[in-house]
PDB file of C-alpha atoms in Angstrom:
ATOM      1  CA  UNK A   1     -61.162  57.722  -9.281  1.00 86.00           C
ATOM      2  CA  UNK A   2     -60.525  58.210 -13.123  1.00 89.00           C
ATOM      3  CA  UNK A   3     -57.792  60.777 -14.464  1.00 88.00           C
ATOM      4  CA  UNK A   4     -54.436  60.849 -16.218  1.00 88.00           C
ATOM      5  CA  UNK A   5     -51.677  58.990 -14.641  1.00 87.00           C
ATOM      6  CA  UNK A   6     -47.975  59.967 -14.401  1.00 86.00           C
ATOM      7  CA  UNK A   7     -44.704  58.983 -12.201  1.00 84.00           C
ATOM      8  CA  UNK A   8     -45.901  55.791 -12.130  1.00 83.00           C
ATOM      9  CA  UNK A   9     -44.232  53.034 -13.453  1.00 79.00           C
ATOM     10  CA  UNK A  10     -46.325  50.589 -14.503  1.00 79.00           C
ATOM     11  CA  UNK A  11     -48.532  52.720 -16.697  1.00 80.00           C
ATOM     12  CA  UNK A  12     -47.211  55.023 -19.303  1.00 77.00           C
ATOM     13  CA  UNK A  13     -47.056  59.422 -18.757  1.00 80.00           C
ATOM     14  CA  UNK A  14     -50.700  60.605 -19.518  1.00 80.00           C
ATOM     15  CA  UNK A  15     -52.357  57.155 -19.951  1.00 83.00           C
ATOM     16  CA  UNK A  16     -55.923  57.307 -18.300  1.00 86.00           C
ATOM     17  CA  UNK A  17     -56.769  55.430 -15.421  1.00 86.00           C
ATOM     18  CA  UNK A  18     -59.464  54.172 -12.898  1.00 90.00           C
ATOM     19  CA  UNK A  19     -58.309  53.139  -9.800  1.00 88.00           C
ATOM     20  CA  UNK A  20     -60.824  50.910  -7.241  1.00 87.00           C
ATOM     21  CA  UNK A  21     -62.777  52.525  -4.672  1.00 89.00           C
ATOM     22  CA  UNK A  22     -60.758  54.969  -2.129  1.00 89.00           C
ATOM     23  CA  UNK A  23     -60.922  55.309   2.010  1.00 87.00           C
ATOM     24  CA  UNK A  24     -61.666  58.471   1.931  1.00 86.00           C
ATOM     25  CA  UNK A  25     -62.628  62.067   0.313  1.00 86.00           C
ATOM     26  CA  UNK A  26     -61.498  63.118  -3.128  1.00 86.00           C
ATOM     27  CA  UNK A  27     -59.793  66.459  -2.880  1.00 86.00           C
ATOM     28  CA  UNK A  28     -57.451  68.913  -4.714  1.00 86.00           C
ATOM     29  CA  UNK A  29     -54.091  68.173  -3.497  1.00 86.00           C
ATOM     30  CA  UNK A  30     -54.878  65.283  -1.218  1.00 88.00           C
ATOM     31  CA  UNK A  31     -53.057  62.104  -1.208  1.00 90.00           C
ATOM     32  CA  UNK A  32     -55.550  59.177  -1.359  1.00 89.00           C
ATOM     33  CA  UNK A  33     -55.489  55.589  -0.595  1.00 90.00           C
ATOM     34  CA  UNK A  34     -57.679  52.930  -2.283  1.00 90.00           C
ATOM     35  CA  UNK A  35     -58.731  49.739  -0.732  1.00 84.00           C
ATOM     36  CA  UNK A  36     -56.334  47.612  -2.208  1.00 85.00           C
ATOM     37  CA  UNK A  37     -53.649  49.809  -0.871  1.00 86.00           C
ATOM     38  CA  UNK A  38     -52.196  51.718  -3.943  1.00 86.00           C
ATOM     39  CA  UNK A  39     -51.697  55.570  -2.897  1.00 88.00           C
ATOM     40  CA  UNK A  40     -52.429  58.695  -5.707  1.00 88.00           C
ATOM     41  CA  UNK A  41     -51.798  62.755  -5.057  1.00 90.00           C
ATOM     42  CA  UNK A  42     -54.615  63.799  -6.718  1.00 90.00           C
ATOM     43  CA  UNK A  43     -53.484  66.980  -8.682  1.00 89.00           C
ATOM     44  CA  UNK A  44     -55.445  70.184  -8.191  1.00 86.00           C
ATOM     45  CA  UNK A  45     -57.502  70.480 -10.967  1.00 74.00           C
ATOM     46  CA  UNK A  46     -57.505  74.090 -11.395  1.00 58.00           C
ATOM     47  CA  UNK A  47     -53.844  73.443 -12.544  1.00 45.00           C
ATOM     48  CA  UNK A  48     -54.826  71.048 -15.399  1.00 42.00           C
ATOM     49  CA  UNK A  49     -57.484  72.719 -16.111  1.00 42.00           C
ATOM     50  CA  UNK A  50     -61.207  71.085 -16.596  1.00 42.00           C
ATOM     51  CA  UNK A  51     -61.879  67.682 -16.379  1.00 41.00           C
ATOM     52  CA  UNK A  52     -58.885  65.612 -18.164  1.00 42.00           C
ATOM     53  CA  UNK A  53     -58.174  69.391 -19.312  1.00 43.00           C
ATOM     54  CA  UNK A  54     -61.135  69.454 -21.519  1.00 42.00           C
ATOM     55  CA  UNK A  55     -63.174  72.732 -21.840  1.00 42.00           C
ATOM     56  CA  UNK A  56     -60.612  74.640 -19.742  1.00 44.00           C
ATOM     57  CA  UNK A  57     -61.242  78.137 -20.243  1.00 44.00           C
ATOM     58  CA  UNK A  58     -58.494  80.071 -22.560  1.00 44.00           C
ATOM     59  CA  UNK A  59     -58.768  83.003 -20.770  1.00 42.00           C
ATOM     60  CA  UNK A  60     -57.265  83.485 -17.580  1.00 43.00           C
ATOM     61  CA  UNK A  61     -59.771  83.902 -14.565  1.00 46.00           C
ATOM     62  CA  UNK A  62     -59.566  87.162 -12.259  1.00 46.00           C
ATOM     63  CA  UNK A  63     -57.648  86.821  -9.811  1.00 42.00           C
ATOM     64  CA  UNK A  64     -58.263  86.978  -6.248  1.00 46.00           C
ATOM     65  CA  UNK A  65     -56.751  87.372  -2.639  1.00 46.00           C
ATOM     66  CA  UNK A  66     -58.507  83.968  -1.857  1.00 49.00           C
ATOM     67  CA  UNK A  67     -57.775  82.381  -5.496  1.00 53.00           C
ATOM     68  CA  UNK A  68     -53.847  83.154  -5.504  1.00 67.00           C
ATOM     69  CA  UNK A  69     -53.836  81.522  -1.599  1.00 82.00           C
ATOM     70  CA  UNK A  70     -55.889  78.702  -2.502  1.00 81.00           C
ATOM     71  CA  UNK A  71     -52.952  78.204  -5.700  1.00 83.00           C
ATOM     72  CA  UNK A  72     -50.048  78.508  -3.632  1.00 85.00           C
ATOM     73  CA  UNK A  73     -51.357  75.880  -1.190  1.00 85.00           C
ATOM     74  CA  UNK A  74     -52.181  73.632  -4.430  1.00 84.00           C
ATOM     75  CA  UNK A  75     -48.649  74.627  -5.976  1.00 86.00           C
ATOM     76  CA  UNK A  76     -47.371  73.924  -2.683  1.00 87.00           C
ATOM     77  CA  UNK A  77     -48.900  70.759  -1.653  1.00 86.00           C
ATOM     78  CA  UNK A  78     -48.238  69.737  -5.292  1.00 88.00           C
ATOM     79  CA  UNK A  79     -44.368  70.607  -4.691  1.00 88.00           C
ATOM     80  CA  UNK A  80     -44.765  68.879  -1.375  1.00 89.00           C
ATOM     81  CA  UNK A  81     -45.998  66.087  -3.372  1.00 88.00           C
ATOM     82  CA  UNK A  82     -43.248  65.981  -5.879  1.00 88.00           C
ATOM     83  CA  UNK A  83     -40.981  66.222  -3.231  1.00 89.00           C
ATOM     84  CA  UNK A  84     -42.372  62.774  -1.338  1.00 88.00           C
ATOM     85  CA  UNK A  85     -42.781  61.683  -4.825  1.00 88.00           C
ATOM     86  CA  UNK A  86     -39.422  61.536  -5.801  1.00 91.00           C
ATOM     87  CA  UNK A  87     -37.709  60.824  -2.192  1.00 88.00           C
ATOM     88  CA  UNK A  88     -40.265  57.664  -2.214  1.00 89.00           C
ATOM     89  CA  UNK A  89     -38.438  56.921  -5.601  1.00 90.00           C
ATOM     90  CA  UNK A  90     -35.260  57.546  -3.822  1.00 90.00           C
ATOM     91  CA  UNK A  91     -35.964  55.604  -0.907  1.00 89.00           C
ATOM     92  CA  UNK A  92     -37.256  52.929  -3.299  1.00 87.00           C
ATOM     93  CA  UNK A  93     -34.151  52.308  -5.042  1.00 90.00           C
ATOM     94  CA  UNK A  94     -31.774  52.468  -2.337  1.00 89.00           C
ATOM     95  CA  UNK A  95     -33.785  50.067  -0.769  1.00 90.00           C
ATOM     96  CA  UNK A  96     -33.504  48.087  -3.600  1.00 89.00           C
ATOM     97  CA  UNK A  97     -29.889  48.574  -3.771  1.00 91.00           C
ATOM     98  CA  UNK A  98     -29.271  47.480  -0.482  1.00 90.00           C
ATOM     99  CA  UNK A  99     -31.635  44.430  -1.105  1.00 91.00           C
ATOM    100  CA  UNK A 100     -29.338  43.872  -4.005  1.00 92.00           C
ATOM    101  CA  UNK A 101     -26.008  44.526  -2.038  1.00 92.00           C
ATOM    102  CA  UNK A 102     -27.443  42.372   0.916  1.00 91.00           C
ATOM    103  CA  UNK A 103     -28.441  39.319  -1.389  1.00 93.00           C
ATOM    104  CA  UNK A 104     -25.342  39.303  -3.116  1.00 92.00           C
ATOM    105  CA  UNK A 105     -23.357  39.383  -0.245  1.00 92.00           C
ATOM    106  CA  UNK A 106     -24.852  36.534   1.275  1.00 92.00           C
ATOM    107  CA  UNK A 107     -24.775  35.242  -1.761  1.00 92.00           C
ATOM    108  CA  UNK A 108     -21.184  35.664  -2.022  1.00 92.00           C
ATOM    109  CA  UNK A 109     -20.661  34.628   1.863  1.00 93.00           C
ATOM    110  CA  UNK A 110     -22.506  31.338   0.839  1.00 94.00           C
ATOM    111  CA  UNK A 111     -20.218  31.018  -2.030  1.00 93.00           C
ATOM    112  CA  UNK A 112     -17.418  31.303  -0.057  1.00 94.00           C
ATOM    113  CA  UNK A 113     -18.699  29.056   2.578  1.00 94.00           C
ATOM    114  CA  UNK A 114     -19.507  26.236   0.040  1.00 93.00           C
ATOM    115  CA  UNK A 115     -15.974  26.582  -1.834  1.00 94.00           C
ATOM    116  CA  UNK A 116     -14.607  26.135   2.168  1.00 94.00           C
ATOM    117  CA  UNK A 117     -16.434  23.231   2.295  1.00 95.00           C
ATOM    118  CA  UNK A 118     -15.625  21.768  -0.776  1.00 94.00           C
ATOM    119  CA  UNK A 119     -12.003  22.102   0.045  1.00 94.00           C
ATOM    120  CA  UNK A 120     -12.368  20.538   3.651  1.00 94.00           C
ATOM    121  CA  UNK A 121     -14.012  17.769   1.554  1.00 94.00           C
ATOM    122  CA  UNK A 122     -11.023  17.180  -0.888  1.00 94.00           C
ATOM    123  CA  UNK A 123      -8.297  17.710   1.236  1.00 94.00           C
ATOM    124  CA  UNK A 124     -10.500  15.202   3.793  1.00 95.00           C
ATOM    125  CA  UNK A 125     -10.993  12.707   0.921  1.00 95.00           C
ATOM    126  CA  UNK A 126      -8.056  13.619  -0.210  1.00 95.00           C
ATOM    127  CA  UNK A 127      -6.216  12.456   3.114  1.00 94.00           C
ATOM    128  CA  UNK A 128      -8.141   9.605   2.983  1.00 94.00           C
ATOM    129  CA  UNK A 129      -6.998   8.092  -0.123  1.00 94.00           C
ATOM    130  CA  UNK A 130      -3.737   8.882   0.888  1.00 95.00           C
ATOM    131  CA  UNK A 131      -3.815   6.957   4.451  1.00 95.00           C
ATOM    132  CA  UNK A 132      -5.292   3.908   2.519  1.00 95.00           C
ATOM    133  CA  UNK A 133      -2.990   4.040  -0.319  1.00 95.00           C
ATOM    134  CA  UNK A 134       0.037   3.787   2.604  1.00 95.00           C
ATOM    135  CA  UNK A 135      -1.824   1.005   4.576  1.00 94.00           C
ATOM    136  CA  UNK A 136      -1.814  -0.557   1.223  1.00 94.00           C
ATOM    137  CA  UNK A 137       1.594   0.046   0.552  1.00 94.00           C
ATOM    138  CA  UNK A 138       2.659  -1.396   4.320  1.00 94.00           C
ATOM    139  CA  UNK A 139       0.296  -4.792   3.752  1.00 95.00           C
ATOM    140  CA  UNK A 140       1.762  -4.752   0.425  1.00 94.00           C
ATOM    141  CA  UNK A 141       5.149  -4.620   2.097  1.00 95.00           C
ATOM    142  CA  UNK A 142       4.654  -7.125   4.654  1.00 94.00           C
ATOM    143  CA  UNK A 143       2.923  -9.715   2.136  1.00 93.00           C
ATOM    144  CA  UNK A 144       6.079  -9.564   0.558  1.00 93.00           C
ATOM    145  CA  UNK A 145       8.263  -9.844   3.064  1.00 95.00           C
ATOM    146  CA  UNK A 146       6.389 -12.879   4.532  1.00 94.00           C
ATOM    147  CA  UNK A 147       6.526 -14.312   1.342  1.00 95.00           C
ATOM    148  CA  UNK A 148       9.772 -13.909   0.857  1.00 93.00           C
ATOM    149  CA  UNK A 149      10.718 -15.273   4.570  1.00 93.00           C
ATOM    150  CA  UNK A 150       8.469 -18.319   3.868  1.00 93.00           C
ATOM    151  CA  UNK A 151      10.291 -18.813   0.322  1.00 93.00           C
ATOM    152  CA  UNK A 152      13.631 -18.494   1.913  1.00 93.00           C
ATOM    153  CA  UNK A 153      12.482 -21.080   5.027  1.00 93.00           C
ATOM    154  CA  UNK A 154      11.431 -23.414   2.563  1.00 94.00           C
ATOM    155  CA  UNK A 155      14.776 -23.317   0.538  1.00 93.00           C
ATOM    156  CA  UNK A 156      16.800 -23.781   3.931  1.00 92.00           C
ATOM    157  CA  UNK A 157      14.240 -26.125   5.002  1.00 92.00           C
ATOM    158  CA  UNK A 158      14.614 -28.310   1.213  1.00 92.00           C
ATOM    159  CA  UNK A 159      18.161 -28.104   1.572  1.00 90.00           C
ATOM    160  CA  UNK A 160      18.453 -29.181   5.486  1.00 91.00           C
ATOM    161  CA  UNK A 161      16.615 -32.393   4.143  1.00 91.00           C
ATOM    162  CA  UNK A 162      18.829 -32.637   1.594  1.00 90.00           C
ATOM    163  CA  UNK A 163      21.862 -32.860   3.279  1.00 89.00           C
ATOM    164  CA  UNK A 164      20.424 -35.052   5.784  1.00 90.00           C
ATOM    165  CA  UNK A 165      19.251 -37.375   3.154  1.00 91.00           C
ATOM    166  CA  UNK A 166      22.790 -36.872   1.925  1.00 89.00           C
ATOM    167  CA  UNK A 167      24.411 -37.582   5.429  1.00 88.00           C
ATOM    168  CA  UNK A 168      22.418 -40.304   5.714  1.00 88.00           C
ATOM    169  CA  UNK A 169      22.842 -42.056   2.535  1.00 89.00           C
ATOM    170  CA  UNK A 170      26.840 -41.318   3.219  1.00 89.00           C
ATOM    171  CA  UNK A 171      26.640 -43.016   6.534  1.00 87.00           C
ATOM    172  CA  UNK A 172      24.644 -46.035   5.163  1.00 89.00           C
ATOM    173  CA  UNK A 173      27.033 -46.265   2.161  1.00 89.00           C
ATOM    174  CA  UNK A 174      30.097 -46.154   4.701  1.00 89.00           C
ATOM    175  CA  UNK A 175      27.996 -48.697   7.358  1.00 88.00           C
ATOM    176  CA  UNK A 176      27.832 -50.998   4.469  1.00 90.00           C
ATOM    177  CA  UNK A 177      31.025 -50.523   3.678  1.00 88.00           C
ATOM    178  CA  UNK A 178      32.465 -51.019   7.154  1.00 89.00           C
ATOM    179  CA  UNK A 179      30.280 -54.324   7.322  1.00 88.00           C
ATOM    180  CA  UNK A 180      31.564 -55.582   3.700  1.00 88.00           C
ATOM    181  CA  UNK A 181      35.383 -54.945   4.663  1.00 89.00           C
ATOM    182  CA  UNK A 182      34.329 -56.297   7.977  1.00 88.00           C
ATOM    183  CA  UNK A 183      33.084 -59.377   6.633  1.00 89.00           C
ATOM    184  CA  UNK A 184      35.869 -59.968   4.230  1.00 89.00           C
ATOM    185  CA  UNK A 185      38.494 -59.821   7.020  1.00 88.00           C
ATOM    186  CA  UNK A 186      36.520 -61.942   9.070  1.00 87.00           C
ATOM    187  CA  UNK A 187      36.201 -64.040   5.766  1.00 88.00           C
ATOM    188  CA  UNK A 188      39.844 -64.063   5.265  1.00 87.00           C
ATOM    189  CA  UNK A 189      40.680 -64.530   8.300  1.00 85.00           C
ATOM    190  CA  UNK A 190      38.568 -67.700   8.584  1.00 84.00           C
ATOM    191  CA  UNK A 191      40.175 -69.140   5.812  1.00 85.00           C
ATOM    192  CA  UNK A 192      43.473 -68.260   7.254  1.00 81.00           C
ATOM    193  CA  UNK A 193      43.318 -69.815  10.307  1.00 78.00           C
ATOM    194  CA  UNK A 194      41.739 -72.935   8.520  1.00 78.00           C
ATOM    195  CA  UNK A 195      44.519 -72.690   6.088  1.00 77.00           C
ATOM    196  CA  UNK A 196      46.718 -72.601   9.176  1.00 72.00           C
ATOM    197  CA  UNK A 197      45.138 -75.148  11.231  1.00 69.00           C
ATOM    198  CA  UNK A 198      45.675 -77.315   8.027  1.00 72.00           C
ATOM    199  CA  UNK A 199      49.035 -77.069   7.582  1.00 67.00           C
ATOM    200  CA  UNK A 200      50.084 -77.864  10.923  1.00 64.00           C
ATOM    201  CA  UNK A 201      47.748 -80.287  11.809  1.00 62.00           C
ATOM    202  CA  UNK A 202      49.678 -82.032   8.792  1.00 64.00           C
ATOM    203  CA  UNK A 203      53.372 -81.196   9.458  1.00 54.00           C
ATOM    204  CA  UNK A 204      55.414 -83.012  10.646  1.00 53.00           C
ATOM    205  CA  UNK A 205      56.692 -81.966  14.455  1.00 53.00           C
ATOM    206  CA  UNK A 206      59.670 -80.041  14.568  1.00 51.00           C
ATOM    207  CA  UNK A 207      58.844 -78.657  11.109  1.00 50.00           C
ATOM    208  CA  UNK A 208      59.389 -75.331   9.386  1.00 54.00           C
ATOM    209  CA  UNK A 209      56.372 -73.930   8.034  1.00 53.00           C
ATOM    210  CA  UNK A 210      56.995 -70.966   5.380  1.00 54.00           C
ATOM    211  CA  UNK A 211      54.663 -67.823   5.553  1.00 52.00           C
ATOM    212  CA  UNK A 212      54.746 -68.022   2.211  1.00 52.00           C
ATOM    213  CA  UNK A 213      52.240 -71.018   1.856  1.00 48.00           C
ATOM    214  CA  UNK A 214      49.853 -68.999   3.098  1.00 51.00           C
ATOM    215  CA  UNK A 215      50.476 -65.628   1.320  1.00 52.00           C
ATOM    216  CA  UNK A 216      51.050 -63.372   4.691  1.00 49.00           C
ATOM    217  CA  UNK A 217      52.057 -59.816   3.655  1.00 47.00           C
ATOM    218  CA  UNK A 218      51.780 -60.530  -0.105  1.00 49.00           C
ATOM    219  CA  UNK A 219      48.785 -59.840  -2.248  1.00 46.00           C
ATOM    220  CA  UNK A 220      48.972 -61.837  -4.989  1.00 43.00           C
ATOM    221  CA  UNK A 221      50.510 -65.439  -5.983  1.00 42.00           C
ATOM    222  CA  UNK A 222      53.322 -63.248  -7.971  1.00 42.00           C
ATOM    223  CA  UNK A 223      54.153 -61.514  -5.126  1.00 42.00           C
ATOM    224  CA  UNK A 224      55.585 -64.826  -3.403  1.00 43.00           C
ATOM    225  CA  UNK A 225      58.036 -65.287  -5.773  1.00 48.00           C
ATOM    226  CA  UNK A 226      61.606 -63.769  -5.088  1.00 47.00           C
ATOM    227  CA  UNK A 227      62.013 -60.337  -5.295  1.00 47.00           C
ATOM    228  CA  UNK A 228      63.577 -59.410  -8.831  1.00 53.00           C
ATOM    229  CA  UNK A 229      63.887 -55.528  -7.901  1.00 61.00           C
ATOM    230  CA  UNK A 230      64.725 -53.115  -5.370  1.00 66.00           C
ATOM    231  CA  UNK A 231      60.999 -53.257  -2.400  1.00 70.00           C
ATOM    232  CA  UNK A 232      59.428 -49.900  -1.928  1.00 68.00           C
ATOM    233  CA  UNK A 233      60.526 -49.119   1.686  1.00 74.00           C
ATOM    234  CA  UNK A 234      58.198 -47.393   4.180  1.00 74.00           C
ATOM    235  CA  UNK A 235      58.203 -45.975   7.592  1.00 75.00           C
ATOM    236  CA  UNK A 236      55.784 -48.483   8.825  1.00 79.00           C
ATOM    237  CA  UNK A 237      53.552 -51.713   8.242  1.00 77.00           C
ATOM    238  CA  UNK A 238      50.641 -50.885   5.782  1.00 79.00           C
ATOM    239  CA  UNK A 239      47.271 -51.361   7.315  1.00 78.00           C
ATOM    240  CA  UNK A 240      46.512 -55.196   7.779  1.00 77.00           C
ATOM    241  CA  UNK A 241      50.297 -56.356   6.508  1.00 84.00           C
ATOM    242  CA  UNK A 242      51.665 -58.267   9.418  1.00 86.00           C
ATOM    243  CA  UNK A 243      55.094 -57.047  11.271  1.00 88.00           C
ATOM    244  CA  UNK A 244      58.606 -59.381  11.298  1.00 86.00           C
ATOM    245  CA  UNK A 245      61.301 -58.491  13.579  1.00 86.00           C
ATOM    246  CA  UNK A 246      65.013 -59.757  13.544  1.00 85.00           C
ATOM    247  CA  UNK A 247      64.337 -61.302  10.379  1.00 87.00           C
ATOM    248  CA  UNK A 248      66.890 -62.728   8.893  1.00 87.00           C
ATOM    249  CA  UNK A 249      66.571 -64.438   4.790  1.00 85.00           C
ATOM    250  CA  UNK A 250      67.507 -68.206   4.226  1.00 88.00           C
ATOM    251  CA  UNK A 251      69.250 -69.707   1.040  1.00 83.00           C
ATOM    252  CA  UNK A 252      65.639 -70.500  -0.375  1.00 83.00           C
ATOM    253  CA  UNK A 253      64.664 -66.619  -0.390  1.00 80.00           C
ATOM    254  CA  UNK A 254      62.494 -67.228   2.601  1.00 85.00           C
ATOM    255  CA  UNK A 255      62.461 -65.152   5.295  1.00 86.00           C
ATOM    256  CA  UNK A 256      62.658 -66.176   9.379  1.00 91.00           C
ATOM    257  CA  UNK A 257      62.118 -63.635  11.764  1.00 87.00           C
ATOM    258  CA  UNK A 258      59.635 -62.706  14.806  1.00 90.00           C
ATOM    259  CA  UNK A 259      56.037 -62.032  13.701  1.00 86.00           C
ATOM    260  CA  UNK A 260      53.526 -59.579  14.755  1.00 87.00           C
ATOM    261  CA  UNK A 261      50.438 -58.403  13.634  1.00 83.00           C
ATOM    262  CA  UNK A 262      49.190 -61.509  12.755  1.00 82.00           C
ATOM    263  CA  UNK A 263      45.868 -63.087  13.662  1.00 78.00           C
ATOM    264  CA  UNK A 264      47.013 -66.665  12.936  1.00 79.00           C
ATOM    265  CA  UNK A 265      49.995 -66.416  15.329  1.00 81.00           C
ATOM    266  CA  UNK A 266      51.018 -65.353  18.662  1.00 81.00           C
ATOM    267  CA  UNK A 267      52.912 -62.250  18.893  1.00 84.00           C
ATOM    268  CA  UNK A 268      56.735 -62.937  18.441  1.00 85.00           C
ATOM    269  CA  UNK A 269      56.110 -66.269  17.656  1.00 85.00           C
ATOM    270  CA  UNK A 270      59.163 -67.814  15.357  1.00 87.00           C
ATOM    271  CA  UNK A 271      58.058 -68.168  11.951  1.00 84.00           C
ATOM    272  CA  UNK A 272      59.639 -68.917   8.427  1.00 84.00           C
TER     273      UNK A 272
END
């Protein structure tokens, strides 16, 4: 089919046209369908007048009983036409708008549902971080604590050996001590009783022998020489100073009395 074109949309008002091959009859007023599909209302040509309404005649024809029914079913088909025409349009668009409407609500629904998700995934990742950074924190914690435990065993530990090391050299120091003023007495007192053993071995019998020969209760040589001053007195015998009892002091200075405390003699043995 060739002719003008109009209400269509991809082809401008009045542009001329040929369509492909159609299913069926070409009529005044009928609505035709081509192979491909596409659909036209083929306008009753008595309307346009001629063929592309060329050599249309000027003059209008006579008209008829059968000529004014034939128009009004063309006017009325035509109007028909317009009518599916435009609700086709109609039906068109607010198909199209509801296309629209329904892709942009799923678009906003998927919008939504990705923003959801992206928030369960930060406030997941976000609790993640979160429980490692206290696990961290407690290890952290601990590390230092066992550090500082250890550090603090090892001080106590240090100064345990220390004072044992201490202790110890304190108890060997007072050992040797012991065994040094051990040794002198036993010294002294071996030269005492040699000193003593002497003396009478070589007196005469019946003699006196003075305490002072052998420096008993003195420390020193000056010591045995007569007292020139008032003696310091004490409540008891120092430590190692032998004891006399009902002592009485000769015209010589020398003293005569009842010892005690004395290794070389017996006690309360008679001595001068």
């Amino acid at each position: 089919i060739t002719g003008l074109i109009s209400g269509a949309k991809a082809f401008g008002e009045g542009e001329t046209i040929t369509t492909s091959a159609i299913t069926s009859n070409a009529e005044d007023g009928a609505v035709v369908q081509t192979k491909s599909g596409s659909r036209y209302y083929l306008e009753p040509k008595t309307v346009a007048g001629g063929f592309f309404g060329i050599g249309a005649p000027t003059s209008p024809k006579p008209v008829t009983a059968g000529s004014n029914t034939q128009q009004e079913i063309a006017a009325k088909r035509k109007e028909e036409a317009e009518k599916r025409r435009l609700k086709a349009i109609a039906d068109r668009k607010e198909a199209e708008a509801r296309r629209k409407q329904e892709i942009e609500e799923k678009r906003q629904q998927a919008e939504a549902a990705r923003k959801e998700a992206e928030e369960k995934r930060k406030q997941a990742a976000e609790e993640r971080r979160l429980q490692a950074e206290a696990k961290r924190q407690e290890a952290e914690e601990k590390r230092r604590l066992a550090a500082e435990e250890k550090k603090q065993q090892l001080a106590e530990e240090a100064e345990a050996r220390k004072q044992a090391a201490e202790e110890k050299r304190l108890e060997a120091l007072a050992r040797a001590e012991a065994k040094r003023k051990e040794a002198e007495e036993k010294r002294k007192a071996e030269l005492e009783k040699k000193q003593v053993e002497k003396a009478i071995g070589s007196a005469k019998p019946g003699a006196t022998i003075s305490l002072g020969f052998f420096n008993f209760g003195q420390k020193s040589e000056e010591s045995a020489q007569p007292a020139t001053t008032a003696p310091k007195k004490v409540s008891s015998a120092p430590r190692g100073v032998p004891t006399l009892s009902k002592w009485r002091q000769n015209r010589d200075g020398s003293i005569t009395g009842l010892i005690s405390g004395a290794k070389a003699f017996g006690e309360g043995e008679t001595i001068t």
